[in-house]
Coordinates of C-alpha atoms in Angstrom, one line a residue:
Chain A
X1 CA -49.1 -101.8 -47.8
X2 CA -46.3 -101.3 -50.4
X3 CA -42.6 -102.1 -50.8
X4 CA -41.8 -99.0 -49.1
X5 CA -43.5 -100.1 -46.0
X6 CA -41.2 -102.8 -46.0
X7 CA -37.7 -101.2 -46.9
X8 CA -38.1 -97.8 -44.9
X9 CA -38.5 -95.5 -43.7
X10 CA -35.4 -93.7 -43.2
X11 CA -35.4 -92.5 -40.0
X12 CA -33.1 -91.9 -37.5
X13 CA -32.5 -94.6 -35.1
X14 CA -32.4 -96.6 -33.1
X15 CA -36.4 -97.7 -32.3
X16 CA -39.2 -97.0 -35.0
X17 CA -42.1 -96.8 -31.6
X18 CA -39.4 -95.4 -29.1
X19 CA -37.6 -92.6 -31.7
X20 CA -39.3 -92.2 -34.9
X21 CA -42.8 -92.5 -33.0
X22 CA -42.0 -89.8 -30.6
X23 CA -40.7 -87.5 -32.8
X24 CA -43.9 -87.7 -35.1
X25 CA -45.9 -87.4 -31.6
X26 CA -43.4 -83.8 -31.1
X27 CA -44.3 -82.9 -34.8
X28 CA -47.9 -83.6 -34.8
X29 CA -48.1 -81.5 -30.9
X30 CA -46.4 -78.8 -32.6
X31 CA -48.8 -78.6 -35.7
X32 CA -52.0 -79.2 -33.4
X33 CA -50.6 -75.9 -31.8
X34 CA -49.7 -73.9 -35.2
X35 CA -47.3 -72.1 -34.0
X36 CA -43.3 -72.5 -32.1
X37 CA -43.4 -74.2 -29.2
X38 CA -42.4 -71.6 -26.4
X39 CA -42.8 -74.2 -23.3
X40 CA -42.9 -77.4 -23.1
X41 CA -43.5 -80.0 -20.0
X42 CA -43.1 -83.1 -21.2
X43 CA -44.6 -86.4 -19.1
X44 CA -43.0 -90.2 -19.7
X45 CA -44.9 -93.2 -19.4
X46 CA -44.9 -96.9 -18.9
X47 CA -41.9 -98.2 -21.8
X48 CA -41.4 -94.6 -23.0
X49 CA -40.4 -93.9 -19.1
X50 CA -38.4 -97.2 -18.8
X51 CA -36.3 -97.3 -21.7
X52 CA -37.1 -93.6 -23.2
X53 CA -33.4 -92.2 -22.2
X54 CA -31.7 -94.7 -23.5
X55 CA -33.8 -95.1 -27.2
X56 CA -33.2 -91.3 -27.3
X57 CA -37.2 -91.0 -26.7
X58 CA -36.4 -87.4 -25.2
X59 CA -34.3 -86.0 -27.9
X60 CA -36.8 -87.2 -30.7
X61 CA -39.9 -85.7 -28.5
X62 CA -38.1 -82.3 -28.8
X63 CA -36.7 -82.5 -32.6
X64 CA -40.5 -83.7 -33.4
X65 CA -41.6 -80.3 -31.4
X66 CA -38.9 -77.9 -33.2
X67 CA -40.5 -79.8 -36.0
X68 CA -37.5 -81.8 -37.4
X69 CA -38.7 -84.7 -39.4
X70 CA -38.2 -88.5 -38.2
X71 CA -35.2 -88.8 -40.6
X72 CA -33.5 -85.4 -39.2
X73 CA -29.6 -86.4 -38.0
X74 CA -30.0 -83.3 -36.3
X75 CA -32.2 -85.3 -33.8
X76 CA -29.1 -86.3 -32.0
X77 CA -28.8 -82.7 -30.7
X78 CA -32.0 -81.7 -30.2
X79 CA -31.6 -80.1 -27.1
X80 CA -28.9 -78.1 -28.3
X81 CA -30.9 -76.8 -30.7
X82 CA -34.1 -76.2 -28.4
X83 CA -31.4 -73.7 -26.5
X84 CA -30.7 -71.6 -29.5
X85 CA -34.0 -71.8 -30.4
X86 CA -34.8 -70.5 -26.9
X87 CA -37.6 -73.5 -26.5
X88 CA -37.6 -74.3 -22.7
X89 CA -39.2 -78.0 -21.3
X90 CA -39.1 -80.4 -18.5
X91 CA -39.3 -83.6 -18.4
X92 CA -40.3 -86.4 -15.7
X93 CA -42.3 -89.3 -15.5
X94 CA -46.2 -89.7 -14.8
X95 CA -48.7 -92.8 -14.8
X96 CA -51.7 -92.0 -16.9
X97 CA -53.8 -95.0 -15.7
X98 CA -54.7 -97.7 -18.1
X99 CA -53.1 -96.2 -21.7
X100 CA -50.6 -97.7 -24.1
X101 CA -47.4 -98.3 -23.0
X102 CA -45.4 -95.7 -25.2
X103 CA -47.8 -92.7 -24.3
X104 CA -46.6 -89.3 -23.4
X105 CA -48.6 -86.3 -22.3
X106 CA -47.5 -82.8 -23.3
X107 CA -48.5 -79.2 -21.9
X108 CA -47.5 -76.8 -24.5
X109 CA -47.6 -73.2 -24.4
X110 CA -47.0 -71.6 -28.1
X111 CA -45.0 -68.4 -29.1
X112 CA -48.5 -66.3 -29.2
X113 CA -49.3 -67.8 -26.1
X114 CA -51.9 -70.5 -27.2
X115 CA -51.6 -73.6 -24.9
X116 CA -52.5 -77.0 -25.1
X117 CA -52.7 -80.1 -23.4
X118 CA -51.8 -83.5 -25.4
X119 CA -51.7 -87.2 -24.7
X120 CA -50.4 -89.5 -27.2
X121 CA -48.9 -93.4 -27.7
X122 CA -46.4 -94.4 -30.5
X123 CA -48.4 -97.7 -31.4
X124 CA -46.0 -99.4 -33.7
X125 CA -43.9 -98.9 -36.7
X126 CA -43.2 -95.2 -36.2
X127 CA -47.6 -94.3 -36.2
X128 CA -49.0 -92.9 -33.8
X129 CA -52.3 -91.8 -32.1
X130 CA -53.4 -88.8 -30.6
X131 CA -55.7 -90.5 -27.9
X132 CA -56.5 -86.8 -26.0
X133 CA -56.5 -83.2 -26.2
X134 CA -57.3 -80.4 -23.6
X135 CA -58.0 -83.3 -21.2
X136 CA -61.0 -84.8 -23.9
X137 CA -60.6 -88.2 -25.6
X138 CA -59.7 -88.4 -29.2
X139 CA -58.3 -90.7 -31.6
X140 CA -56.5 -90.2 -34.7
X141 CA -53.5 -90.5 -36.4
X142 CA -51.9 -86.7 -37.3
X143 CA -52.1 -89.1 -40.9
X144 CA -55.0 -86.5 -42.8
X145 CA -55.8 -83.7 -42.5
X146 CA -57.5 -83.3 -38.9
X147 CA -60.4 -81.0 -37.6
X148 CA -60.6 -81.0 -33.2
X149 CA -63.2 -79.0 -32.7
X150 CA -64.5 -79.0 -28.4
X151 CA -68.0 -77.2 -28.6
X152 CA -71.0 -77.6 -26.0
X153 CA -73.2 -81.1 -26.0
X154 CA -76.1 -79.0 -27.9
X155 CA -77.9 -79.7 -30.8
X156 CA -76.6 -78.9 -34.5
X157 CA -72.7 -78.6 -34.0
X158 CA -72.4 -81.7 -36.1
X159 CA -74.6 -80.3 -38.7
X160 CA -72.3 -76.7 -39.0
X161 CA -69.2 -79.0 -39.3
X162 CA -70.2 -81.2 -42.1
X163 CA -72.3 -78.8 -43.8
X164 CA -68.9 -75.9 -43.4
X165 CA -67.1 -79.7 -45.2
X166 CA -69.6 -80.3 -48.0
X167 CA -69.8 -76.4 -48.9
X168 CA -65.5 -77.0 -49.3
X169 CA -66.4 -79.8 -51.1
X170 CA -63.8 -81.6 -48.3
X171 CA -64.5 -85.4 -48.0
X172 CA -64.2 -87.2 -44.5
X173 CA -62.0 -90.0 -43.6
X174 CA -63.2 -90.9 -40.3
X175 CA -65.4 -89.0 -37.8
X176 CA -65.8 -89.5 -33.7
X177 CA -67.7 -87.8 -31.4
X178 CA -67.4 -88.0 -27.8
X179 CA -68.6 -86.2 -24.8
X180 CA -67.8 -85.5 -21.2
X181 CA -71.2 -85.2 -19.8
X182 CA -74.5 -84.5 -21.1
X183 CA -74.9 -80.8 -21.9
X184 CA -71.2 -80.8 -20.9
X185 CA -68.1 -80.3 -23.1
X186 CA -68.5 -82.3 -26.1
X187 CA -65.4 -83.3 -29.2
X188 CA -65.7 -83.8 -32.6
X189 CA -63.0 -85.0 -34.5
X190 CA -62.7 -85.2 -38.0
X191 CA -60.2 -87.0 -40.4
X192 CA -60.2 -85.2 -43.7
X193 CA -59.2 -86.2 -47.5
X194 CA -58.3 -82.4 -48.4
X195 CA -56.7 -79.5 -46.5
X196 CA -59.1 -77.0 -44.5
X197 CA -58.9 -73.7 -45.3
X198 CA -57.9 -71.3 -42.7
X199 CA -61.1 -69.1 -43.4
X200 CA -63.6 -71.8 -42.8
X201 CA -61.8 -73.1 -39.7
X202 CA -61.9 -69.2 -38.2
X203 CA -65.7 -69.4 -39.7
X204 CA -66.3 -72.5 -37.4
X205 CA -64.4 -71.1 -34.2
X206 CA -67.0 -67.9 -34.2
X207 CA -70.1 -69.5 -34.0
X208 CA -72.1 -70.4 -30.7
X209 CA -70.9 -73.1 -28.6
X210 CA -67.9 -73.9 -30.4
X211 CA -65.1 -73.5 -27.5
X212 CA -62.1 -73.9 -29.7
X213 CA -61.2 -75.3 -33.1
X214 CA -58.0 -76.8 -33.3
X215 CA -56.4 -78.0 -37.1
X216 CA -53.9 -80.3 -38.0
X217 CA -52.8 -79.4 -41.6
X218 CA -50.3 -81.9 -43.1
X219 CA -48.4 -78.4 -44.1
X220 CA -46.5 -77.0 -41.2
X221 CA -47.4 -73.7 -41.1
X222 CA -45.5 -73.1 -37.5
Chain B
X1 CA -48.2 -107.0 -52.0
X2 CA -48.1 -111.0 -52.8
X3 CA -49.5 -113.2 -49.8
X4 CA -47.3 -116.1 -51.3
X5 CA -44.5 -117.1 -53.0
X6 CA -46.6 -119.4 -55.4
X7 CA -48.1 -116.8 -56.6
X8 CA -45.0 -114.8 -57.9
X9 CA -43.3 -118.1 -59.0
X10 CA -46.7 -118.8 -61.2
X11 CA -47.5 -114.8 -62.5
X12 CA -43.3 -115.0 -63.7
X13 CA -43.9 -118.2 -65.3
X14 CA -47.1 -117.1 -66.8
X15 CA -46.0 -113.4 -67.9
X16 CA -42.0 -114.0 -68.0
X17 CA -41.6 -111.2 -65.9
X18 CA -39.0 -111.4 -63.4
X19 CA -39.8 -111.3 -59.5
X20 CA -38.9 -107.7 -59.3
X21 CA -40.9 -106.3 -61.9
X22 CA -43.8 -108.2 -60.5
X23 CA -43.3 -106.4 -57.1
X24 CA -42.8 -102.9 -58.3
X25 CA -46.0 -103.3 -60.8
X26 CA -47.8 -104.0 -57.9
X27 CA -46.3 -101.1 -55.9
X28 CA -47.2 -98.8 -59.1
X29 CA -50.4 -99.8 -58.7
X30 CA -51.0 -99.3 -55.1
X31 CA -49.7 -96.2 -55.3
X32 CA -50.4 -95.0 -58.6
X33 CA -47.0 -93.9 -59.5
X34 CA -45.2 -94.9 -62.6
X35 CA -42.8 -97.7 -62.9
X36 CA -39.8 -94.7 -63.5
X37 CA -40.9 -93.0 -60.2
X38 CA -41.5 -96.1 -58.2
X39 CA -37.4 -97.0 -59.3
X40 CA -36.3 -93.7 -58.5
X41 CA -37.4 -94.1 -54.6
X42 CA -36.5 -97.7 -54.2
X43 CA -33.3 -95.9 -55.4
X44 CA -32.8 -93.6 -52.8
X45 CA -33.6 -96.7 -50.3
X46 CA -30.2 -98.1 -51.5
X47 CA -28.5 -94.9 -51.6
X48 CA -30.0 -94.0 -48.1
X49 CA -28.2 -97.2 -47.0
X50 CA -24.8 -96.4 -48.5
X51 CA -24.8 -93.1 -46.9
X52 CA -25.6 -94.3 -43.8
X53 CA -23.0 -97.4 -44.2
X54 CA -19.8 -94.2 -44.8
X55 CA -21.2 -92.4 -42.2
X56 CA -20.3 -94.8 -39.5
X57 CA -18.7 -93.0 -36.6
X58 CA -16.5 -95.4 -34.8
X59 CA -16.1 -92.9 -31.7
X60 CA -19.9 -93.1 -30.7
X61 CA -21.0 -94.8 -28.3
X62 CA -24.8 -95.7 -27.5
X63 CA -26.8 -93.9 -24.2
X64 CA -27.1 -96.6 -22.5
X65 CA -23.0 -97.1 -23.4
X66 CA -24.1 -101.0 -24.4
X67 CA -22.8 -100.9 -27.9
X68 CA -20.4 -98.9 -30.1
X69 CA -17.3 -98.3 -31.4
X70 CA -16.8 -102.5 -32.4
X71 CA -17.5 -102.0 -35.9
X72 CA -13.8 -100.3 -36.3
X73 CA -12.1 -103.4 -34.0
X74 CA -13.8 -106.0 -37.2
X75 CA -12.4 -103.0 -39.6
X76 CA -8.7 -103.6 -38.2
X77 CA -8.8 -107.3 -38.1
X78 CA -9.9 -107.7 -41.4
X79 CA -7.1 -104.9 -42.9
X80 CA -4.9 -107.3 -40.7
X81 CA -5.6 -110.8 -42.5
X82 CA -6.4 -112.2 -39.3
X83 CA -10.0 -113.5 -39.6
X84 CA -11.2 -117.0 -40.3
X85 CA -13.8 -115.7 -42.2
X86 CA -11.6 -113.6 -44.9
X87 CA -12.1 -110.8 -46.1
X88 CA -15.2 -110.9 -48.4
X89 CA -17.4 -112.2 -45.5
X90 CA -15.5 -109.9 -42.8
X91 CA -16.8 -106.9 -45.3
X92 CA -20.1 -108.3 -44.2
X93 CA -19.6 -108.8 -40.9
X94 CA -17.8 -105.2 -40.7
X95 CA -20.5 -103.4 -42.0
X96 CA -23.5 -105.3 -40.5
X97 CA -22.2 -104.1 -37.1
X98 CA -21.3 -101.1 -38.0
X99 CA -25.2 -100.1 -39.6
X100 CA -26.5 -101.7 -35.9
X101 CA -24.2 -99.6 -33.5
X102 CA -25.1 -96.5 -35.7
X103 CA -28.6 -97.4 -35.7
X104 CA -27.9 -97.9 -31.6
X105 CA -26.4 -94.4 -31.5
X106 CA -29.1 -91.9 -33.2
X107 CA -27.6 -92.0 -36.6
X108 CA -29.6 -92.0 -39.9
X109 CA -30.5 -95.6 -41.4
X110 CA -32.9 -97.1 -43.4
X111 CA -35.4 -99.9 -41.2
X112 CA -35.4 -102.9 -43.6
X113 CA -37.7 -104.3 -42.3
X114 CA -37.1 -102.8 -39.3
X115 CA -34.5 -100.0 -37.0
X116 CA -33.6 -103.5 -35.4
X117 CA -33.0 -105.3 -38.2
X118 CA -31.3 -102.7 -40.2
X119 CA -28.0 -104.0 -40.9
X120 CA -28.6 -107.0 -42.6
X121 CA -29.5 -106.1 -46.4
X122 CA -26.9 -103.3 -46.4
X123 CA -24.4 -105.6 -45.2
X124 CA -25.6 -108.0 -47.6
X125 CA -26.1 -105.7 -50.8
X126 CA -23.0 -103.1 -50.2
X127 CA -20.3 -106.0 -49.5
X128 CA -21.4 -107.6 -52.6
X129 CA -21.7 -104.5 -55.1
X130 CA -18.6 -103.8 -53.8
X131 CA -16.9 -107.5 -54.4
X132 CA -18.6 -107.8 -57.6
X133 CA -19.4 -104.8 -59.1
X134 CA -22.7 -104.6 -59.9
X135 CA -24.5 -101.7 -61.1
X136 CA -26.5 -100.0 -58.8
X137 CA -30.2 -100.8 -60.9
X138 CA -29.2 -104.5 -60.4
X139 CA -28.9 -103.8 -56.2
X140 CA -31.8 -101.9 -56.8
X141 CA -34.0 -104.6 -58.7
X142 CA -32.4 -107.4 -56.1
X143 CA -33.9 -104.2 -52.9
X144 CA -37.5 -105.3 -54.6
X145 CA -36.9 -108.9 -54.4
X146 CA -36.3 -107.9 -50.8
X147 CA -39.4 -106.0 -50.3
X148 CA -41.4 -108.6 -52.2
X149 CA -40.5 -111.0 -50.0
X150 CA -40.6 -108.9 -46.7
X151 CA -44.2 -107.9 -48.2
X152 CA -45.3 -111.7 -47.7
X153 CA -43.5 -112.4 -44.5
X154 CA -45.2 -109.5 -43.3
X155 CA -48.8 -110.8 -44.4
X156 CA -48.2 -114.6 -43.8
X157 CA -46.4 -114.0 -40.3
X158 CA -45.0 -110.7 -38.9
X159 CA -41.8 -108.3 -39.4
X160 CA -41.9 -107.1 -35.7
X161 CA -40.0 -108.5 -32.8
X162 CA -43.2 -107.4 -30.0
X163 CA -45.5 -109.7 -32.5
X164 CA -42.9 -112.7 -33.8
X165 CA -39.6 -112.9 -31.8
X166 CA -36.6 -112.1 -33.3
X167 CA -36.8 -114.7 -36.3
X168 CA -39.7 -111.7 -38.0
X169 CA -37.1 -108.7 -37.3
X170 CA -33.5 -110.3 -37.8
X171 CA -35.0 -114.3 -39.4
X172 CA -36.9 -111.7 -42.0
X173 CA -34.2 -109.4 -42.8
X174 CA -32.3 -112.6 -44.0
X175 CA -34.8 -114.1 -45.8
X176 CA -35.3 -111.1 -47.3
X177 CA -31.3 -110.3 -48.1
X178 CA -30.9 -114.5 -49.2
X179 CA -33.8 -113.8 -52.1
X180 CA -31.6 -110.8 -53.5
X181 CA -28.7 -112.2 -53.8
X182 CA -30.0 -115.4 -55.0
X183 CA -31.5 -112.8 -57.8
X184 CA -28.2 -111.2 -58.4
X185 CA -26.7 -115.0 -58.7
X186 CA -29.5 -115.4 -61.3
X187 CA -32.1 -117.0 -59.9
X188 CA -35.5 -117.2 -61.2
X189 CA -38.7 -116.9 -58.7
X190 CA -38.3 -120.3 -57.3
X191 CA -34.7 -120.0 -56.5
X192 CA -35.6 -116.4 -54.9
X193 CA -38.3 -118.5 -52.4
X194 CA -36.2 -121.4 -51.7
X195 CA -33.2 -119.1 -50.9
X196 CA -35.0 -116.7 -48.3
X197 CA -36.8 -120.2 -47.0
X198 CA -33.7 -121.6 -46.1
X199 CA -32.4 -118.4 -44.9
X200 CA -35.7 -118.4 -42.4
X201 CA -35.1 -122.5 -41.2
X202 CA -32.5 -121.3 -39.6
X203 CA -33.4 -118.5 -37.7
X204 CA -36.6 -120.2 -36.6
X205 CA -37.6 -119.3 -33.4
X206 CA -35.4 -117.0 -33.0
X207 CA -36.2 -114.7 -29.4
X208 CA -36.2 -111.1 -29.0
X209 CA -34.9 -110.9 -25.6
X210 CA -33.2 -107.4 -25.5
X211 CA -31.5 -105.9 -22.8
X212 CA -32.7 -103.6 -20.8
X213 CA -35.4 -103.3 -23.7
X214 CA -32.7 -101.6 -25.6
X215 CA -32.1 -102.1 -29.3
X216 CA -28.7 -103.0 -28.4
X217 CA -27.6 -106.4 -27.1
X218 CA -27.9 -108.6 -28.8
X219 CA -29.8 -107.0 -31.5
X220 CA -26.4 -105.2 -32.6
X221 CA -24.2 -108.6 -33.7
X222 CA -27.2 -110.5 -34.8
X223 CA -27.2 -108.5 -38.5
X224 CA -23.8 -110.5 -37.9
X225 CA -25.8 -113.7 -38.3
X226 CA -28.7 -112.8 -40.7
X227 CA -26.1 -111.5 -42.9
X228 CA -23.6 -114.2 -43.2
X229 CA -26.7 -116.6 -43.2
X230 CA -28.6 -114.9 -46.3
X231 CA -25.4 -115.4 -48.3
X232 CA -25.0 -118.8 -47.5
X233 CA -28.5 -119.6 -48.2
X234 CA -28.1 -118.0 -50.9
X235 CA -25.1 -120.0 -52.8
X236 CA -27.3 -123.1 -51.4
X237 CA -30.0 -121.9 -54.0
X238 CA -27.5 -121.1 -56.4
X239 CA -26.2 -124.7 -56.2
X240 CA -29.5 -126.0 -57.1
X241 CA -30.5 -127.1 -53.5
X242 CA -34.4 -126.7 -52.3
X243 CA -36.0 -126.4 -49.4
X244 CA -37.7 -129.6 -48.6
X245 CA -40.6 -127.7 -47.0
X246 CA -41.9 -125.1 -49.7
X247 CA -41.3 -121.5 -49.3
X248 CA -44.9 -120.4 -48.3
X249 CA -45.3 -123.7 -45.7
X250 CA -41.9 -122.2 -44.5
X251 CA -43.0 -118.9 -43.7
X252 CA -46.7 -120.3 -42.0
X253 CA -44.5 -122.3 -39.5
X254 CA -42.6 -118.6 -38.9
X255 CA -46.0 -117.7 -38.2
X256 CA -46.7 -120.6 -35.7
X257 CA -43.9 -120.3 -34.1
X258 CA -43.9 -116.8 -33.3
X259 CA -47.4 -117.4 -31.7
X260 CA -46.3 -120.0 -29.6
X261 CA -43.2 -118.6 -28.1
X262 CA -44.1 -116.6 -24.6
X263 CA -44.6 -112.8 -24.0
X264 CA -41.4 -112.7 -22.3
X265 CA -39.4 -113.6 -25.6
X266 CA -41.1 -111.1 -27.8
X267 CA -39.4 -107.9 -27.0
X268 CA -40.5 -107.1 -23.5
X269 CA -37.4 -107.8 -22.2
X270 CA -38.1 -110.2 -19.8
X271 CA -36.9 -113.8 -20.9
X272 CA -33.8 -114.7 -22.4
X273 CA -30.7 -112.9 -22.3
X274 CA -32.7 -110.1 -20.6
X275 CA -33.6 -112.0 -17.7
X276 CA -29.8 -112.8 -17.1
X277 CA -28.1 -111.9 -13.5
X278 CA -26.1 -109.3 -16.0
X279 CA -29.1 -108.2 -17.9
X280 CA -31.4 -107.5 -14.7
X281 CA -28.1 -105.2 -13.5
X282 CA -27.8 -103.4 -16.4
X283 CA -31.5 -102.5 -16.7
X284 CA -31.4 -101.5 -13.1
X285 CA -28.6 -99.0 -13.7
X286 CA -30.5 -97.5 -16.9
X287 CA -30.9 -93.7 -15.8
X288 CA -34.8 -92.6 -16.5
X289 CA -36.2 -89.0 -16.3

């Protein structure tokens, strides 16, 4: 913690969990993606659905997914700007079950047609945590540089991954591993304390029983 | 940052250092950047908060259409001569509204500690710089007193309303405002801690009851309060009165406190004014998606 945790940020208002939160959770979606967000459905719940239209929850969800930043006055008008930006969404309320009570899930579909499916909660402050993705649990912050990659519940995924890290020389933060079933869809994320480059995560997505690779650069490359 | 206000008041008599430069050394060194660099941002904090004071817009009104457009109606009674107060502590009032309803409606501010809370210092700071004329390195050395002692309040008790009640959001945004000024007065360390302890006495226990959940009512008018209260703590300081219970015992009954009051008076909206028939029917009428 530092003085700057204290006095800041400077964000636009009025609610750091219910405004600042969801427009990281919009800006994190739309870098998970890597690309413009073409499509959006958008799904409230618990506190984000109670009081989400009147902390302006909605319009900082869609600055965070045109990728304004929390502090962005333009967040105020975000759906104008979606409009001329030709981004369409809906939005309506869900219950997801036993999650935080500022959680949101998102079904995006990109500009080059990529989609993906996102749930995250704004857990205080303005952080966040991306708690799934494509319907598999994660947890992480969209703080480092991140590494999603879904592969099969086989042998020696873990090994390609760190092995693809060390040869980088990229040092991990954090690393989780989780699993639908055995032998079924398996997730591996990792939390990383330098960028990945695009070559190594293309490297990655070609080899056996890796499904997808998603990457969260701190960049926004969209 | 510091856990305690002992510890400050015992490094500045050790070192001679003033409270300040004992917070932003710290801050240099938790994130290695240079004491220049570290000035330059706590800079832009205060300038942030002067940009968002002009840009007030007294035609907004909030979503929920709670809150708005009173900032101007303190504006015109103060140009008029017609408050109690006068005019040096209606600046104060004026603006500490104003920052809350622009916070309320989607503008730009600076939390400090928090979106909730984000009136108070500004209030504080920009009334006085203006009464006084202060350079702006003083208001920014008095915004690191500030921090310094948000930085313990945080560690000792809590800056957030869902942890503490209101007395950590608004009762720590005027502890943390008292401290600054009482710096700007000329206070050593121990008149800084006695200043934002008094500030905190009376804002003890302090709910967070808002309604409809909203950062709104009464969130809004209390930077009133923690405003006017800072400064008043802090010319009690100035005057050479102390808190009977020391600073850091101060802050550990914050601390208590906040545990003991109920789940329905730390921002769930549920208790308090929240819970009122008036409350209940605004929270019903609140449109969702």
């Amino acid at each position: 913690m530092n003085s700057f945790d204290i006095i800041g940020p400077v964000m636009v208002g009025p609610s750091s969990s219910h405004t600042a939160g969801a427009a990281k959770i919009g800006n994190i979606a739309r870098k998970l993606l890597g690309t413009p967000v073409q499509d959006a459905d958008i799904y409230f719940h618990g506190s984000f659905l109670a009081t989400g239209k009147g902390h302006g929850t909605d319009k900082a969800l869609i600055a965070g997914l045109l990728g304004f930043p929390v502090d962005d006055p333009r967040i105020a008008d975000s759906f104008r700007y979606a409009e001329e930006n030709g981004m369409k969404y809906r939005m309506s309320g869900i219950d997801l079950g036993d999650v935080h009570p500022n959680s949101v899930k998102l079904i995006l579909t990109g500009t080059n047609g990529r989609k993906m499916e996102m749930v995250a909660a704004s857990v205080g402050g303005g952080a966040i945590q991306v708690t799934e993705i494509d319907g598999l649990a994660t947890n992480f912050s969209g703080d480092y540089p991140t590494l999603v990659v879904s592969n099969l519940d086989q042998p020696g995924h873990i090994t390609e991954i760190t092995s693809m890290l060390s040869h980088k020389s990229i040092n991990i933060a954090t690393m989780q591993v989780y699993r639908s079933s055995k032998g079924g869809h398996a997730v591996i994320v990792v939390e990383c304390d330098q960028e990945v480059p695009e070559t190594a995560i293309r490297w990655l997505a070609h080899l056996e029983g890796i499904l997808n690779v998603t990457y969260l650069g701190l960049k926004d490359k969209a | 940052m510091y856990q305690s206000f002992q510890q400050i008041i015992e490094i500045e008599k050790n070192t001679g250092k003033s409270f300040w430069e004992i917070v932003r050394d710290d801050d240099c060194k938790e994130m290695e950047i240079t004491p220049e660099d570290a000035f330059q941002k706590m800079t832009e904090m205060y300038e942030a908060m002067r940009s968002a004071d002009s840009s007030y817009d007294p035609t907004l009104s909030s979503a929920s259409g709670l809150v708005g457009r009173d900032g101007e109606k303190v504006a015109a009674a103060r140009r008029n001569g017609t408050l109690l107060s006068g005019s040096f502590l209606g600046l104060i009032m004026e603006k500490a509204i104003k920052m809350g309803e622009s916070n309320a409606c989607m503008k730009r501010i600076v939390a400090a500690p928090t979106a909730g809370s984000c009136g108070v210092i500004p209030a504080v700071f920009l009334s006085l710089q203006e009464e006084k004329k202060y350079p702006v390195e003083e208001m920014v050395k008095a915004l690191y007193v500030s921090a310094g002692i948000g930085g313990i309040i945080a560690q000792r008790a809590s800056v957030s309303g869902a942890a503490g009640g209101c007395q950590a959001e608004i009762g720590a945004a005027s502890a943390m405002a008292a401290g600054g000024v009482a710096f700007l007065l000329g206070g050593d360390a121990e008149a800084i801690s006695h200043a934002a302890a008094m500030a905190m006495k009376n804002l003890l226990g302090l709910a967070c009851d808002p309604v409809a959940g909203l950062v709104e009512v009464p969130c809004v008018k209390r930077n009133v309060i923690g405003a006017v209260n800072a400064l008043t703590s802090a010319d009690l300081a100035g005057a050479g009165i102390r808190s009977r219970i020391p600073p850091d015992e101060v802050f550990d009954a914050m601390r208590n406190v906040g545990r003991m009051l109920p789940e329905d008076l730390k921002e769930t909206g549920k208790g308090g004014l929240a819970a009122t028939p008036t409350g209940i029917a605004f929270r019903n009428n609140l449109k969702t998606f």
